[in-house]
JSON list of C-alpha atoms in Angstrom, two decimals:
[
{"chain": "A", "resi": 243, "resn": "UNK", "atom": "CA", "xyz": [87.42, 109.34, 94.77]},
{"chain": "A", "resi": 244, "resn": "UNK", "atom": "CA", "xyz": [91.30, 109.13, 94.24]},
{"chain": "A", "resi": 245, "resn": "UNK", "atom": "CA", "xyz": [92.40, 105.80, 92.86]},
{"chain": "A", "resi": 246, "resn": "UNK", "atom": "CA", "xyz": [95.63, 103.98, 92.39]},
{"chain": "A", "resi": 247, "resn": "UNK", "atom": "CA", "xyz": [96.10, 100.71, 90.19]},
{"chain": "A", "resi": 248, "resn": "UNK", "atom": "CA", "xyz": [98.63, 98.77, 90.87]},
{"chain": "A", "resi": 249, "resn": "UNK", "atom": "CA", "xyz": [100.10, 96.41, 87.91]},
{"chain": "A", "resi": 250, "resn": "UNK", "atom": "CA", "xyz": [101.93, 93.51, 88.03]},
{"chain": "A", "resi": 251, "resn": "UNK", "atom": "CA", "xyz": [104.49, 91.66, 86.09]},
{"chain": "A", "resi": 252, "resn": "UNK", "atom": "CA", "xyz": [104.77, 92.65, 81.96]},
{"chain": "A", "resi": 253, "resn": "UNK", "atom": "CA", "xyz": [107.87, 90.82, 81.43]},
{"chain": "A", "resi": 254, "resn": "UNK", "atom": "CA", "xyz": [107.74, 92.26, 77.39]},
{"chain": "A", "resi": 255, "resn": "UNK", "atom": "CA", "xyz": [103.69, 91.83, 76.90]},
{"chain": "A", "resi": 256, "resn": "UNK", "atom": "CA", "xyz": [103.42, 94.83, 75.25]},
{"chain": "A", "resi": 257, "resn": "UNK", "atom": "CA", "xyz": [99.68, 94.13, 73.88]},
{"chain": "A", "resi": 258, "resn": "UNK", "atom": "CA", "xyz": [98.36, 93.41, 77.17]},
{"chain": "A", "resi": 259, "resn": "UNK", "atom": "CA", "xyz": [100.24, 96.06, 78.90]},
{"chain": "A", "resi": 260, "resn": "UNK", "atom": "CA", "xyz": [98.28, 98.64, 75.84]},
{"chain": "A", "resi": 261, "resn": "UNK", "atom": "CA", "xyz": [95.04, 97.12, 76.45]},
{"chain": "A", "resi": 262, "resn": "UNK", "atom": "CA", "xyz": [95.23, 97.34, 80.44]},
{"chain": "A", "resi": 263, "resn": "UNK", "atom": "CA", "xyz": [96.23, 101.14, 80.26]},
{"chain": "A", "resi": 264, "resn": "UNK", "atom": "CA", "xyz": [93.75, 101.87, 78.02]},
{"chain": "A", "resi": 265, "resn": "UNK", "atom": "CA", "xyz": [91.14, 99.71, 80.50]},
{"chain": "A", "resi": 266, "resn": "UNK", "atom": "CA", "xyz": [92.69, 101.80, 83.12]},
{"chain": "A", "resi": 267, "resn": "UNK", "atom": "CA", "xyz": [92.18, 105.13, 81.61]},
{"chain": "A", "resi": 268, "resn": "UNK", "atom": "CA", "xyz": [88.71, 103.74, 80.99]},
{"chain": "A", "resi": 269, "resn": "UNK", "atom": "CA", "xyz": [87.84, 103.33, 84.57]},
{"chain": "A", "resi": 270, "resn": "UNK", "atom": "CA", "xyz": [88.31, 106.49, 85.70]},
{"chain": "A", "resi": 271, "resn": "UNK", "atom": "CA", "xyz": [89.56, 110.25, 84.73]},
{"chain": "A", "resi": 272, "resn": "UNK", "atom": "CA", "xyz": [92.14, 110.56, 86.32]},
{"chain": "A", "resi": 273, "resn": "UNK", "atom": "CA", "xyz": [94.47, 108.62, 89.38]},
{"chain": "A", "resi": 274, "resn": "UNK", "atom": "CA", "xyz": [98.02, 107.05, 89.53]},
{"chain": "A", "resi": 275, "resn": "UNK", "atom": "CA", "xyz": [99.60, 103.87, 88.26]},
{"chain": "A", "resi": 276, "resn": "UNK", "atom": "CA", "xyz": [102.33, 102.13, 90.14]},
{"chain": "A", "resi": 277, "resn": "UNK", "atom": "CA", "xyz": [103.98, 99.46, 87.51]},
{"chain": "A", "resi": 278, "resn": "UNK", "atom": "CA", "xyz": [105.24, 96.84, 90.12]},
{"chain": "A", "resi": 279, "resn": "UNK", "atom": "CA", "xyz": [108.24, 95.78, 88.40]},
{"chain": "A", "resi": 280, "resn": "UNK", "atom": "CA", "xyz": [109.79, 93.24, 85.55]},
{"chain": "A", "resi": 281, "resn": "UNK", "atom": "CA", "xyz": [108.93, 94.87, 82.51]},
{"chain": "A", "resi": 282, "resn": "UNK", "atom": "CA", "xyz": [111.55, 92.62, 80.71]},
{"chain": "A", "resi": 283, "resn": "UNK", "atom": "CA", "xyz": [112.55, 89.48, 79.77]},
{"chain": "A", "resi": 284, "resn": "UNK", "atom": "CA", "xyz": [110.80, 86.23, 78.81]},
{"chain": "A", "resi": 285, "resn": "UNK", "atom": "CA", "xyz": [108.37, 87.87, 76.62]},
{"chain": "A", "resi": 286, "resn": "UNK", "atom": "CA", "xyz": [108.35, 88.94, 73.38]},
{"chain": "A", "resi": 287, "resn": "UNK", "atom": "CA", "xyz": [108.84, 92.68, 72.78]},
{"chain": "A", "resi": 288, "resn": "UNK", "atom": "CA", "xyz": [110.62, 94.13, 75.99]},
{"chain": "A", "resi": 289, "resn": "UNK", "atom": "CA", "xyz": [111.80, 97.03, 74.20]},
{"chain": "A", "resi": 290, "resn": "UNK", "atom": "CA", "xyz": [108.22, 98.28, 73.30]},
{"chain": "A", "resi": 291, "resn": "UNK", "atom": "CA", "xyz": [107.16, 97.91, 76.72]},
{"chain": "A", "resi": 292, "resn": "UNK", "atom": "CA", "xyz": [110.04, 100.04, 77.91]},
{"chain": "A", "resi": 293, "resn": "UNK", "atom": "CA", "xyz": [110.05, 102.91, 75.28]},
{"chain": "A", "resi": 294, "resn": "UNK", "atom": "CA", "xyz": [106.14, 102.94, 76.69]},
{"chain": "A", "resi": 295, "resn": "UNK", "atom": "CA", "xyz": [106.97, 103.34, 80.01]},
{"chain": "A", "resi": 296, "resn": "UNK", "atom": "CA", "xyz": [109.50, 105.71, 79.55]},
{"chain": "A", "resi": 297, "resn": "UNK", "atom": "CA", "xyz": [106.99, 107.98, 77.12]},
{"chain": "A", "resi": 298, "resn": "UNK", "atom": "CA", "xyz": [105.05, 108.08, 80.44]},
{"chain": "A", "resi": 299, "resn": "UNK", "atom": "CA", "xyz": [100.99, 108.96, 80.60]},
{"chain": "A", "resi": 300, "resn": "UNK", "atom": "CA", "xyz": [99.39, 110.62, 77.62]},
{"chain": "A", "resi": 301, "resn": "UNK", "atom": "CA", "xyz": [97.52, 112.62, 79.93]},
{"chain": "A", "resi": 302, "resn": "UNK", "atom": "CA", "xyz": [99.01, 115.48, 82.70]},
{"chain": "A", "resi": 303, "resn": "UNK", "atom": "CA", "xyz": [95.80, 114.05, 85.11]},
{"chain": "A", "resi": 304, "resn": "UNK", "atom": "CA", "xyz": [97.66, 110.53, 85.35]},
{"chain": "A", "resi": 305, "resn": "UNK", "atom": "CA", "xyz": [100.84, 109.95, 87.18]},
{"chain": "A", "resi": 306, "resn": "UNK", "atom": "CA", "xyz": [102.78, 106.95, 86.84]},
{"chain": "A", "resi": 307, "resn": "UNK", "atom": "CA", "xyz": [105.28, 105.37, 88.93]},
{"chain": "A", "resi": 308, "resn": "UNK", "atom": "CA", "xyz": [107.60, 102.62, 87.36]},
{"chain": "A", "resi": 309, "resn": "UNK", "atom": "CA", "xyz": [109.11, 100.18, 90.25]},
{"chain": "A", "resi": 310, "resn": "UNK", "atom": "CA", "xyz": [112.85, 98.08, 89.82]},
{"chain": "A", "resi": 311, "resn": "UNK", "atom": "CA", "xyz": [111.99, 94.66, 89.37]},
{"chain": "A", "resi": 312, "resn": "UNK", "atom": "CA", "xyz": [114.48, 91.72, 89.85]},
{"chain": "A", "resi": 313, "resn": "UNK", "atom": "CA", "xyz": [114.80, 91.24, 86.41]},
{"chain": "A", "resi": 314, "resn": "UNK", "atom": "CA", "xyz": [116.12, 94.91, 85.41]},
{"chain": "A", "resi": 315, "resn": "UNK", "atom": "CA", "xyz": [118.15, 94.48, 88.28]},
{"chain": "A", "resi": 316, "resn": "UNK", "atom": "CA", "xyz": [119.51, 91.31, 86.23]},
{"chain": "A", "resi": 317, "resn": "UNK", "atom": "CA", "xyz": [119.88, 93.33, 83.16]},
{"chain": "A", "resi": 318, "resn": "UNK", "atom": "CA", "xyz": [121.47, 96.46, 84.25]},
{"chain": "A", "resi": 319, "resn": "UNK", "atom": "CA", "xyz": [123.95, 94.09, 86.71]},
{"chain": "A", "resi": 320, "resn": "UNK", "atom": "CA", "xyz": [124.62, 91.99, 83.20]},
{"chain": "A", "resi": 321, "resn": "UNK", "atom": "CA", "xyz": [125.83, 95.57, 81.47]},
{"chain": "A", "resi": 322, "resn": "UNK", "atom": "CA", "xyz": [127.79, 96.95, 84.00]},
{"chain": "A", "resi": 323, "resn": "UNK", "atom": "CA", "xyz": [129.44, 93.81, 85.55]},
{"chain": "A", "resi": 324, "resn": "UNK", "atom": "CA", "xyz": [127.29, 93.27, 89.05]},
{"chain": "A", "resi": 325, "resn": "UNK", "atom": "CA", "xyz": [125.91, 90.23, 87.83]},
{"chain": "A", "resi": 326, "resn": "UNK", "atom": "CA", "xyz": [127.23, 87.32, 85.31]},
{"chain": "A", "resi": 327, "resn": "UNK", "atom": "CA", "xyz": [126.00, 88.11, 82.37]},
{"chain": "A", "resi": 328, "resn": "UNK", "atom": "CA", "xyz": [125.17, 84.33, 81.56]},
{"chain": "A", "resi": 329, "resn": "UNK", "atom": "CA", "xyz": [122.59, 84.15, 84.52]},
{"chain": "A", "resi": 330, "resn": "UNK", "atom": "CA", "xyz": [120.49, 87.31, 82.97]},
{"chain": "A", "resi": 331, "resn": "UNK", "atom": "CA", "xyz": [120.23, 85.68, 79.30]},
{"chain": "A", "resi": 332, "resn": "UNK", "atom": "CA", "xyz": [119.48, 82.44, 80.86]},
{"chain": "A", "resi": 333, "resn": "UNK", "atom": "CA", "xyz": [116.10, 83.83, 82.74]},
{"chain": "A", "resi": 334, "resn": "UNK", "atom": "CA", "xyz": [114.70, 85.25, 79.93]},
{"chain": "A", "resi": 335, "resn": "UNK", "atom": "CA", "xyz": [117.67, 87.75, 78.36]},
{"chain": "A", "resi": 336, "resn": "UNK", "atom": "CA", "xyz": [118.09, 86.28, 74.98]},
{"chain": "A", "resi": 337, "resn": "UNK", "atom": "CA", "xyz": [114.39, 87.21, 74.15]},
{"chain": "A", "resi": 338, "resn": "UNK", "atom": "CA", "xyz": [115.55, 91.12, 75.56]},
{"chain": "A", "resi": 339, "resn": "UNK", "atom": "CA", "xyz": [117.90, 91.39, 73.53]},
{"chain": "A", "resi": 340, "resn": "UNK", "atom": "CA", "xyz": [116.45, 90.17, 70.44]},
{"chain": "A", "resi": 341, "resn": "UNK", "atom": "CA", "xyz": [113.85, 92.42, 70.80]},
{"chain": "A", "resi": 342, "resn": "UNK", "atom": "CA", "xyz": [116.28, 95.47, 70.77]},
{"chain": "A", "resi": 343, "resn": "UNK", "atom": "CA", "xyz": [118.12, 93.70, 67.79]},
{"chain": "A", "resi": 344, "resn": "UNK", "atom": "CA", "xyz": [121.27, 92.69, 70.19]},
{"chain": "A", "resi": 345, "resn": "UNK", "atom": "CA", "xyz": [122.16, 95.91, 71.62]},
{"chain": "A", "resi": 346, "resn": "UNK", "atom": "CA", "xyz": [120.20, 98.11, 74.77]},
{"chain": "A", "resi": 347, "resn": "UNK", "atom": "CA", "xyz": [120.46, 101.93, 74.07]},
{"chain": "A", "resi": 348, "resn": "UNK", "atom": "CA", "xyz": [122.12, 103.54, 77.07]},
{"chain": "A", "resi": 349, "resn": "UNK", "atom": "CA", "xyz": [118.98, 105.79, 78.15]},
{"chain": "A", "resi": 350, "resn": "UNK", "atom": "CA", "xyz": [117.36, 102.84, 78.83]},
{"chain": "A", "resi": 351, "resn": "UNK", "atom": "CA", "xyz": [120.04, 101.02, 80.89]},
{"chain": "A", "resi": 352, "resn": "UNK", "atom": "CA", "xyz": [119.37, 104.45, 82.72]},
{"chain": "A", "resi": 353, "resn": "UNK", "atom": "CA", "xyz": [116.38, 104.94, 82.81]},
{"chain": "A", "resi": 354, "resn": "UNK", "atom": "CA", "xyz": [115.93, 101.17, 84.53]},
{"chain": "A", "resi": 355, "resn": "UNK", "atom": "CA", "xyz": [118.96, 101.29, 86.40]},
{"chain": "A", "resi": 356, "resn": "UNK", "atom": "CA", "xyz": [117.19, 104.90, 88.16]},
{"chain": "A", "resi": 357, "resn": "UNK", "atom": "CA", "xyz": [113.93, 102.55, 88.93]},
{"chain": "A", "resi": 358, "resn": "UNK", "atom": "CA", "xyz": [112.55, 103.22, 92.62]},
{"chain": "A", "resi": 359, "resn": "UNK", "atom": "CA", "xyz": [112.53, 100.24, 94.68]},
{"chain": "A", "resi": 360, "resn": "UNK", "atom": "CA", "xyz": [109.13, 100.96, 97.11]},
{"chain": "A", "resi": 361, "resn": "UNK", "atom": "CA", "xyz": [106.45, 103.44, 96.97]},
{"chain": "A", "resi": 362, "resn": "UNK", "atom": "CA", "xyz": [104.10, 103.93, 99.51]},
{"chain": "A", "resi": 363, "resn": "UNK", "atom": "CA", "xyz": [101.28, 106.03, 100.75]},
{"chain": "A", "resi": 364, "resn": "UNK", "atom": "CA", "xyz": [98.91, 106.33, 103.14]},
{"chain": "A", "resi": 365, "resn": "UNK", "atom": "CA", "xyz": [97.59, 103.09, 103.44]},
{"chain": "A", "resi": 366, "resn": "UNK", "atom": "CA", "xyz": [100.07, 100.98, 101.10]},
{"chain": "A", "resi": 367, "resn": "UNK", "atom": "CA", "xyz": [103.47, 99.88, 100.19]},
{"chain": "A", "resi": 368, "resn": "UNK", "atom": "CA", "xyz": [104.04, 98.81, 96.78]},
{"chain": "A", "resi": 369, "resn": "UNK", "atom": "CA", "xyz": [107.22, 96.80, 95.76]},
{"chain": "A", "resi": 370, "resn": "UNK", "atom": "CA", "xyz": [108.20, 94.53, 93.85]},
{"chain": "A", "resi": 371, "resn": "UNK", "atom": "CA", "xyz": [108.48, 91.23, 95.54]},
{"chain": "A", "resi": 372, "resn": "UNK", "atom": "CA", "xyz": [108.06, 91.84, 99.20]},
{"chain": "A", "resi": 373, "resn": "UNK", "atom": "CA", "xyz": [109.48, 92.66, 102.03]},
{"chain": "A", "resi": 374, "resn": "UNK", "atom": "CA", "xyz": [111.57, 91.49, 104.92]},
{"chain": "A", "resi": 375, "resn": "UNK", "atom": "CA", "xyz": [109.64, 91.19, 108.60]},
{"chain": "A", "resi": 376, "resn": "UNK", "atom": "CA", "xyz": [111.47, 91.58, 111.93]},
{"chain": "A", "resi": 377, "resn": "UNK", "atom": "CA", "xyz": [112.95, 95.02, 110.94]},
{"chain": "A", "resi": 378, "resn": "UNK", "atom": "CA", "xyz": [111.78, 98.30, 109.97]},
{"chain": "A", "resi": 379, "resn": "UNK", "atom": "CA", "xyz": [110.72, 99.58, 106.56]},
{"chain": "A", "resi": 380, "resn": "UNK", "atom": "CA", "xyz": [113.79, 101.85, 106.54]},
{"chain": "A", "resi": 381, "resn": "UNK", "atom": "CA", "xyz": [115.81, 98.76, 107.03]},
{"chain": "A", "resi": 382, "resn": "UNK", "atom": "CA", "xyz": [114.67, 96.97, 103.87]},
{"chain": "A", "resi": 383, "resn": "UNK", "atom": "CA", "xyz": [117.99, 96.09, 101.39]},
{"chain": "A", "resi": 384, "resn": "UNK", "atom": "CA", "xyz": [117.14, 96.39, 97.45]},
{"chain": "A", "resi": 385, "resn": "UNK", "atom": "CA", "xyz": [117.34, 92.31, 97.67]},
{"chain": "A", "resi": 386, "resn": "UNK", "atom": "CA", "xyz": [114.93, 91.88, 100.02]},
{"chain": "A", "resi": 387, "resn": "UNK", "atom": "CA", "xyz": [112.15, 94.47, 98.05]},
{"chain": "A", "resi": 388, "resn": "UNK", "atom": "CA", "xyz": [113.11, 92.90, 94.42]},
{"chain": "A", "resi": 389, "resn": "UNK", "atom": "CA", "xyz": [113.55, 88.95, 95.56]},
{"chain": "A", "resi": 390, "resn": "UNK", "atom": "CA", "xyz": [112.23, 87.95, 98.59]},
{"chain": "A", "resi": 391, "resn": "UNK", "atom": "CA", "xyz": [109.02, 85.32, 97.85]},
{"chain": "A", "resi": 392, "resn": "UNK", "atom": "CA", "xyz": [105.99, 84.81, 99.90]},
{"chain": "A", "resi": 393, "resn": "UNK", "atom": "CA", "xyz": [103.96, 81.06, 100.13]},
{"chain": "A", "resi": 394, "resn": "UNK", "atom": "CA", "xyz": [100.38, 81.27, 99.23]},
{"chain": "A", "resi": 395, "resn": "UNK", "atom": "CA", "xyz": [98.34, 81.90, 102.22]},
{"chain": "A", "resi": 396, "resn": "UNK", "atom": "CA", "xyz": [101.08, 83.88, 104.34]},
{"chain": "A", "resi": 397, "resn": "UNK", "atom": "CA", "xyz": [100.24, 87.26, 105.58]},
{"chain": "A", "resi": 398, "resn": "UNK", "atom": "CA", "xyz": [101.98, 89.82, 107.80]},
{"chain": "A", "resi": 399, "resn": "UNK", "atom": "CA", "xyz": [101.10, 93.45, 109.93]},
{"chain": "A", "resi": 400, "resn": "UNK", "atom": "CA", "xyz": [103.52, 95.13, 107.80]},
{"chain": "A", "resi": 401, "resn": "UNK", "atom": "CA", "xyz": [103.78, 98.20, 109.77]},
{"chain": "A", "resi": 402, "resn": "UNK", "atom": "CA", "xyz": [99.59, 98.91, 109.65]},
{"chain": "A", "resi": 403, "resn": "UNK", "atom": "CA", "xyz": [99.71, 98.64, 106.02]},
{"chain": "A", "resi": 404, "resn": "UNK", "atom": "CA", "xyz": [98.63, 96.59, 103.11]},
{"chain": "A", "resi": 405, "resn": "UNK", "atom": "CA", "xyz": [101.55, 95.15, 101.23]},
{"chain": "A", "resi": 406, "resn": "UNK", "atom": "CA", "xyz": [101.02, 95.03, 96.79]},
{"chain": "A", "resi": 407, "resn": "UNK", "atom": "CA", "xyz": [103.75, 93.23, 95.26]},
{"chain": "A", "resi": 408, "resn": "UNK", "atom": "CA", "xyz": [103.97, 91.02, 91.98]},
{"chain": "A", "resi": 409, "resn": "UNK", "atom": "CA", "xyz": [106.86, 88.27, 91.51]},
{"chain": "A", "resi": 410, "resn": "UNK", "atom": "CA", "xyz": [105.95, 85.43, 92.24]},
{"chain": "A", "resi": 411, "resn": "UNK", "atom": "CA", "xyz": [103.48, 84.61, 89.23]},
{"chain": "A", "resi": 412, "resn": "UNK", "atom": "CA", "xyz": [100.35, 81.89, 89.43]},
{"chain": "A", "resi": 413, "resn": "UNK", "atom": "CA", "xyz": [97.82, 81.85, 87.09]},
{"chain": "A", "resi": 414, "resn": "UNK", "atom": "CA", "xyz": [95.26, 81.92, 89.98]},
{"chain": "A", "resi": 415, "resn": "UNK", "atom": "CA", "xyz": [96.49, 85.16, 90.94]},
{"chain": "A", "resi": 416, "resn": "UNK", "atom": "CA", "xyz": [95.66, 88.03, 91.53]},
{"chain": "A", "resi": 417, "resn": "UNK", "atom": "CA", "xyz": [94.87, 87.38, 95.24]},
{"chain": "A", "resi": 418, "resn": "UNK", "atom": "CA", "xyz": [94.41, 88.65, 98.46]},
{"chain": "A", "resi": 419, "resn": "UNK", "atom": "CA", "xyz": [96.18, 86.73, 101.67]},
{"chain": "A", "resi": 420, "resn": "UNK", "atom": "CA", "xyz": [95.11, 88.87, 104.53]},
{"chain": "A", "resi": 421, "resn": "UNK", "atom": "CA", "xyz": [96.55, 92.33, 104.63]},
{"chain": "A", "resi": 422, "resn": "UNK", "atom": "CA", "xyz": [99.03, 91.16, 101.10]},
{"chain": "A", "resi": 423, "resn": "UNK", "atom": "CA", "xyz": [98.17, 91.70, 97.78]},
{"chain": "A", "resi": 424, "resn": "UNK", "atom": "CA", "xyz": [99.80, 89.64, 95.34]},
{"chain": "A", "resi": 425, "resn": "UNK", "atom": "CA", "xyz": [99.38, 91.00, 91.77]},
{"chain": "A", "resi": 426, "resn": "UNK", "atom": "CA", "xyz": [101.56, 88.67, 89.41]},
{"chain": "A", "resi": 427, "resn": "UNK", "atom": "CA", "xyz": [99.26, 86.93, 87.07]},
{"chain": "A", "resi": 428, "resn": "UNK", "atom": "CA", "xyz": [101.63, 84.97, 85.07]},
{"chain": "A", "resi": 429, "resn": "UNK", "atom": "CA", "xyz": [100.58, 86.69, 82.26]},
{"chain": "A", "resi": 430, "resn": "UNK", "atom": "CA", "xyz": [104.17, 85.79, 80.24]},
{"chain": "A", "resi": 431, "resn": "UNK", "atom": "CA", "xyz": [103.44, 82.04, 80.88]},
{"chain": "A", "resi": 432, "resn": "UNK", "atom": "CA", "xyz": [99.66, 81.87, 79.59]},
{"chain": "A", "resi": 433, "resn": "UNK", "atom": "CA", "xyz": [97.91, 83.85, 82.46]},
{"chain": "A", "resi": 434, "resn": "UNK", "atom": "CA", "xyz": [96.84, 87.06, 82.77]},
{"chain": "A", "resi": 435, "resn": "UNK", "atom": "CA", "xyz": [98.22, 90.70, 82.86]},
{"chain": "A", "resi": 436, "resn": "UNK", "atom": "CA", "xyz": [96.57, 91.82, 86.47]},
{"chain": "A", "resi": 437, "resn": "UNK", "atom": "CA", "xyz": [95.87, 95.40, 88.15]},
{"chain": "A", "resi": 438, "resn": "UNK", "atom": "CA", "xyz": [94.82, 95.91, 91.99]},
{"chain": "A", "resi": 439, "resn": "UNK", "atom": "CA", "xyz": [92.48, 98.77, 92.06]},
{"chain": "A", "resi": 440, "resn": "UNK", "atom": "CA", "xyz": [93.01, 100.74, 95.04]},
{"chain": "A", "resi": 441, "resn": "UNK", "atom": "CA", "xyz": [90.60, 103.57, 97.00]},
{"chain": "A", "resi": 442, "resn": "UNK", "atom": "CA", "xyz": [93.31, 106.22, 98.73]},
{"chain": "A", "resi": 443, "resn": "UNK", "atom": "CA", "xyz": [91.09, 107.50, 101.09]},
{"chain": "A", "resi": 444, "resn": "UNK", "atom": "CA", "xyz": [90.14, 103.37, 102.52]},
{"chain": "A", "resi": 445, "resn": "UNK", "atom": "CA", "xyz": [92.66, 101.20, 103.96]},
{"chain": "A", "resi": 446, "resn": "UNK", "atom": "CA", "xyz": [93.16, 97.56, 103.13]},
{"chain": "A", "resi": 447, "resn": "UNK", "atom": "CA", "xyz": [92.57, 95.81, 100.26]},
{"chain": "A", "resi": 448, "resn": "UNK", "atom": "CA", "xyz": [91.70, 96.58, 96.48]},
{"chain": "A", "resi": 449, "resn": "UNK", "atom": "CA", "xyz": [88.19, 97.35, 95.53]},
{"chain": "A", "resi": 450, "resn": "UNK", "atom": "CA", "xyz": [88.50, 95.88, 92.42]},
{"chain": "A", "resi": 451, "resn": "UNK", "atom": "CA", "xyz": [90.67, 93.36, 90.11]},
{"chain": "A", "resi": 452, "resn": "UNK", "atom": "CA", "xyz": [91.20, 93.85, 86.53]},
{"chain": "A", "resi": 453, "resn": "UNK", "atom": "CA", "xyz": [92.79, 91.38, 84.49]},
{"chain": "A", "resi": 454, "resn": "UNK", "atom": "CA", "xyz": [93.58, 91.32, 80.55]},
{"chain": "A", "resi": 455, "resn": "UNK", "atom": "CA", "xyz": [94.51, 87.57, 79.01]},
{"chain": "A", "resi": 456, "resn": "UNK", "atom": "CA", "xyz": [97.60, 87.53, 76.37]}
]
């Protein structure tokens, strides 16, 4: 069985971002991760979460793949002028940057400004935040995969697939609204750190939740 997880929002967690790779790794010997976005921000220790991410799997049989959330798309705009830089420390940028002692080394401003914005496969599309119906896929603008937010209960056909996004955080989550997966468990605001566990060869749905409280 090929598996992907798919986790949700870290926003600087970096205990129960550890403790859900290692539950991960636990569950099976081998498969792919898709990080859904918002690594920073709001939480603690952003820069341990990112010098994680960017170490990458310990083992050659994972892969990982690290999605742009809206909030690196706050931070890098802050750096290099797209955004004010008042609005990024505002939502969550003062505790960034005290975590990296008041200055971001440039490989990671790289590194987050290279992030993908979508990944999909055979079955799934994995973003961030969503996506924008009454156009195609193809047609999709960075905005609408890093910012646009669903209502609980709304679903979609989403071009035959099922949609996995984080975002829009609720301590309920994660959920399922039809053919949507919604993975953000609020974890920085007292919920949990969730992960969508996902059979490649089945359509629909995950087979599995696994969640990991602060």
């Amino acid at each position: 069985m090929s598996l992907t997880f798919a986790i949700g929002d870290i926003h600087g967690c970096i205990d129960p971002m550890m403790r859900m790779i290692e539950r991960v790794e636990a569950y099976a010997p081998a498969g792919k991760i898709v990080f859904l976005g918002d690594y920073v921000d709001r939480g603690p220790d952003s820069r341990s979460v990112i010098e994680r991410l960017i170490a990458g799997p310990s083992s050659p049989d994972w892969q990982w793949i690290t999605l742009k959330g809206n909030h690196e798309d706050m931070l890098t705009g802050a750096h290099d002028g797209r955004h004010a830089e008042s609005w990024w420390l505002e939502n969550g940028g003062m505790e960034t940057l005290a975590s990296y002692g008041g200055a971001l080394p440039p490989e990671h401003l790289r590194w987050m400004e290279s992030l993908p914005f979508i990944h999909t496969d055979q079955h799934r599309i994995f973003v961030h935040a969503g996506v924008r119906e009454g156009c195609y896929l193809e047609e999709q603008t960075p905005h609408d995969l890093m910012w646009i937010r669903f209502p609980d209960g709304v679903s979609g056909e989403y071009w035959g697939k099922h949609l996995v996004h984080g975002h829009t955080p609720s301590a309920s989550n994660p959920r399922i609204w039809g053919n949507r997966t919604n993975v953000d468990g609020a974890c920085v605001f007292g919920g949990r750190l969730a992960c969508a566990v996902f059979d490649d060869e089945v359509p629909g749905g995950p087979v599995e939740f696994l969640t990991v409280r602060p």
